[in-house]
Coordinates of C-alpha atoms in Angstrom, one line a residue:
M176 CA -31.7 96.0 -41.5
K177 CA -34.3 94.0 -39.1
K178 CA -34.6 91.2 -41.7
T179 CA -30.8 90.9 -42.4
S180 CA -30.3 90.7 -38.5
I181 CA -33.1 88.0 -38.4
A182 CA -31.5 85.9 -41.0
R183 CA -28.2 86.3 -39.2
W184 CA -29.5 84.9 -36.0
T185 CA -31.5 82.4 -37.9
T186 CA -28.2 81.0 -39.7
I187 CA -26.4 81.0 -36.3
C188 CA -28.9 78.9 -34.6
L189 CA -28.9 76.5 -37.4
L190 CA -25.2 76.2 -37.4
L191 CA -25.2 75.7 -33.4
W192 CA -28.0 73.1 -33.7
F193 CA -26.1 71.2 -36.3
A194 CA -22.8 71.3 -34.4
I195 CA -24.6 70.1 -31.2
A196 CA -26.2 67.0 -33.1
C197 CA -22.9 66.2 -34.9
S198 CA -20.9 66.1 -31.4
T199 CA -23.9 64.0 -29.9
N200 CA -23.7 61.5 -32.7
R201 CA -19.9 61.2 -32.4
A202 CA -20.0 60.7 -28.7
S203 CA -22.7 57.9 -29.3
N204 CA -20.6 56.2 -32.0
R205 CA -17.6 56.2 -29.5
S206 CA -19.7 54.7 -26.8
V207 CA -20.7 52.0 -29.4
E208 CA -16.9 51.2 -30.3
T209 CA -15.8 51.3 -26.9
A210 CA -18.5 48.6 -25.8
Q211 CA -17.7 46.5 -29.0
N212 CA -14.0 46.7 -28.3
S213 CA -14.3 45.5 -24.8
Q214 CA -16.3 42.4 -25.7
N215 CA -13.7 41.6 -28.6
Q216 CA -10.6 42.1 -26.7
V217 CA -8.7 39.0 -25.9
P218 CA -6.9 39.2 -22.2
T219 CA -3.4 39.0 -22.2
S220 CA -1.1 38.2 -19.5
T221 CA 2.7 38.6 -19.0
P222 CA 4.9 35.5 -19.1
G223 CA 4.9 33.5 -16.0
S224 CA 1.7 34.9 -14.9
E225 CA -0.7 32.4 -16.8
S226 CA -2.3 30.0 -14.5
S227 CA -2.1 26.6 -16.1
P228 CA -5.1 24.2 -15.6
S229 CA -4.6 22.0 -12.6
K230 CA -3.5 18.5 -13.2
P231 CA -4.5 15.7 -11.1
S232 CA -1.8 14.6 -9.0
E233 CA -0.1 11.5 -9.8
P234 CA 0.1 8.8 -7.1
S235 CA 3.6 8.0 -6.1
P236 CA 5.1 4.8 -6.8
Q237 CA 4.8 2.0 -4.4
T238 CA 8.2 1.9 -2.6
A239 CA 7.7 -1.1 -0.3
S240 CA 8.6 -4.5 -1.1
Y241 CA 6.2 -7.4 -1.7
D242 CA 8.3 -9.6 0.6
T243 CA 9.4 -8.1 3.6
T244 CA 11.9 -9.1 6.3
Y245 CA 12.2 -7.8 9.7
D246 CA 15.2 -8.0 12.3
P247 CA 13.6 -6.9 15.5
K248 CA 15.9 -5.8 18.2
T249 CA 13.3 -5.8 20.9
V250 CA 10.0 -7.8 21.6
Q251 CA 8.1 -4.4 21.1
G252 CA 10.2 -4.0 17.8
D253 CA 11.1 -0.4 18.2
G254 CA 12.4 1.1 15.0
D255 CA 13.2 4.5 13.2
G256 CA 10.6 3.6 10.5
S257 CA 13.1 5.8 8.1
D258 CA 11.3 4.5 5.0
Q259 CA 8.0 3.1 3.8
S260 CA 9.2 -0.4 3.7
S261 CA 10.8 -0.4 7.0
F262 CA 7.6 1.2 8.5
I263 CA 5.3 -1.5 7.1
A264 CA 7.7 -4.3 8.3
Q265 CA 7.5 -2.8 11.7
I266 CA 3.6 -2.7 11.5
R267 CA 3.5 -6.3 10.5
Y268 CA 5.9 -7.3 13.3
S269 CA 3.5 -5.5 15.6
N270 CA 0.7 -7.8 14.5
V271 CA 2.3 -11.0 15.7
P272 CA 0.9 -12.2 18.8
L273 CA 2.9 -11.0 21.8
W274 CA 3.7 -14.3 23.3
V275 CA 5.0 -15.6 20.1
R276 CA 7.6 -12.5 19.9
E277 CA 8.4 -13.1 23.5
S278 CA 9.3 -16.8 22.9
F279 CA 11.2 -15.7 19.7
F280 CA 13.4 -13.7 22.0
K281 CA 13.4 -16.2 25.0
Q282 CA 14.8 -19.0 22.6
K283 CA 17.2 -16.6 21.0
L284 CA 15.9 -17.0 17.7
N285 CA 16.5 -13.5 17.1
E286 CA 20.2 -14.1 17.0
R287 CA 19.8 -16.5 14.0
Y288 CA 16.8 -15.6 12.0
V289 CA 14.6 -12.7 10.6
M290 CA 10.9 -12.7 10.3
V291 CA 9.5 -13.0 6.9
F292 CA 6.3 -11.3 5.7
R293 CA 4.6 -11.6 2.4
D294 CA 1.8 -9.5 0.8
I295 CA 0.4 -12.4 -1.0
R296 CA -0.6 -14.4 2.1
P297 CA -1.5 -14.2 5.8
L298 CA 1.4 -12.8 8.0
Y299 CA 1.3 -16.1 10.2
L300 CA -1.0 -19.2 10.5
R301 CA -3.2 -19.8 13.6
G302 CA -4.3 -23.4 14.5
D303 CA -4.0 -26.3 16.8
F304 CA -1.2 -28.3 14.8
N305 CA 0.0 -30.6 17.5
G306 CA -3.6 -31.6 18.7
D307 CA -3.2 -30.5 22.2
S308 CA -6.3 -28.2 22.1
K309 CA -4.0 -25.1 22.2
I310 CA -3.7 -22.5 19.7
D311 CA -0.2 -22.8 17.8
I312 CA 1.2 -20.2 15.5
A313 CA 3.2 -20.8 12.4
L314 CA 5.6 -18.2 11.3
M315 CA 8.1 -18.1 8.3
L316 CA 11.7 -17.2 9.1
Q317 CA 14.9 -16.8 7.4
E318 CA 18.6 -17.2 8.5
K319 CA 20.4 -13.9 8.5
P320 CA 22.5 -13.3 5.6
V321 CA 26.1 -15.1 5.5
Q322 CA 29.1 -13.0 4.9
N323 CA 29.0 -13.4 1.0
G324 CA 25.8 -11.5 1.1
L325 CA 23.7 -14.5 0.0
S326 CA 20.3 -15.1 1.8
S327 CA 19.5 -18.5 3.2
P328 CA 16.3 -20.4 2.2
L329 CA 13.0 -19.9 4.2
V330 CA 12.2 -21.9 7.4
M331 CA 9.1 -22.4 9.3
A332 CA 8.9 -22.0 13.1
I333 CA 5.8 -23.4 14.8
F334 CA 5.2 -21.8 18.3
Q335 CA 3.4 -24.1 20.5
G336 CA 0.5 -22.5 22.5
G337 CA 1.0 -22.8 26.4
T338 CA 4.7 -23.0 26.2
E339 CA 7.7 -21.4 25.0
Q340 CA 8.8 -23.9 22.6
A341 CA 9.2 -23.6 18.9
T342 CA 9.9 -26.0 16.3
I343 CA 12.0 -25.1 13.4
I344 CA 11.0 -26.9 9.9
D345 CA 14.1 -26.4 7.7
D346 CA 13.8 -29.3 5.1
P347 CA 13.0 -28.0 1.8
D348 CA 11.3 -31.2 0.9
K349 CA 8.8 -30.6 3.7
L350 CA 8.1 -27.1 3.1
G351 CA 7.5 -27.0 -0.6
A352 CA 6.4 -23.8 -2.2
D353 CA 5.1 -21.2 0.0
D354 CA 3.1 -18.7 -2.2
I355 CA 0.2 -19.8 -0.5
W356 CA -0.3 -21.4 3.0
A357 CA -3.5 -22.3 4.8
V358 CA -4.8 -24.3 7.7
V359 CA -6.2 -27.5 6.8
P360 CA -9.1 -28.5 9.5
Q361 CA -8.7 -31.8 11.3
E362 CA -11.5 -33.4 9.7
E363 CA -10.2 -32.9 6.2
M364 CA -6.8 -34.4 7.3
A365 CA -8.7 -37.6 8.0
K366 CA -9.4 -37.8 4.4
Y367 CA -5.9 -38.6 3.7
P368 CA -5.4 -42.4 4.9
S369 CA -1.7 -42.2 4.7
I370 CA -1.5 -39.2 6.9
S371 CA -1.7 -40.0 10.8
A372 CA -2.2 -36.2 11.9
L373 CA -3.0 -35.6 15.6
G374 CA -4.1 -32.2 14.8
E375 CA -4.8 -29.4 11.9
G376 CA -2.4 -29.3 8.9
I377 CA -0.8 -26.6 7.1
L378 CA -1.3 -26.4 3.3
M379 CA 1.8 -25.3 1.4
A380 CA 1.2 -24.6 -2.2
K381 CA 1.8 -22.5 -5.3
A382 CA -0.4 -21.7 -8.3
A383 CA -0.4 -24.4 -11.0
S384 CA 1.9 -26.6 -9.1
A385 CA 1.9 -29.5 -6.4
N386 CA 0.7 -28.8 -2.8
R387 CA 2.2 -30.3 0.2
T388 CA 0.5 -30.6 3.6
I389 CA 2.7 -30.6 7.0
Y390 CA 1.2 -32.1 9.9
W391 CA 2.2 -33.6 13.2
D392 CA 2.4 -37.2 13.6
G393 CA 3.1 -37.5 17.4
K394 CA 6.9 -37.5 17.0
E395 CA 7.8 -34.6 14.3
Y396 CA 6.4 -32.5 11.7
N397 CA 6.0 -34.3 8.4
S398 CA 4.7 -33.5 5.2
L399 CA 2.9 -35.2 2.3
Q400 CA 2.3 -34.2 -1.1
T401 CA -1.6 -33.8 -1.6
S402 CA -2.2 -32.7 -5.0
D403 CA -0.4 -33.1 -8.3

């Protein structure tokens, strides 16, 4: 009887040990599988919640014109600056010397002309063009559009320093091309024997084309072709 009882208890203990061992093994395997699934799982997202890679912002197109005209209403040139082109034109006008803007209105040139500014060259030229030892300003203008909507050719206004006078050069043959313009020092003007210039000259040029030089001869502004 005692032997049977001992055998029974021994069997029960072995069964309990085996059950505990199996349970522990299953728990261990389940932990390993969970860790592996976590590593291999591909994250999913609902439509619309995906975050697309950020793209560099594209520059906005340039909306301002290379050739800008400005029709000032006052000496200060107050304007609404409603778009980029008008804002840039207003800034360029503000860079014109104040005394030139005042002369522009005192001589009522504003009633007939608009100012012309181009990106490919200086807004205006500054030099002693009539030889009176005072600084003059050369500025390009354009007659206001006629009724049929066509624009007039460009003209040059030379504002004389120390006075309120302005000389308008509207002869196309004198002006020539206007893509490039620059001040020609008086010592360089002396190199042209056919030019009797009293002051500095104004070079009017275009790439791969003939150049013309405008100069004051004591009576009027004239010009001469100075290169082929």
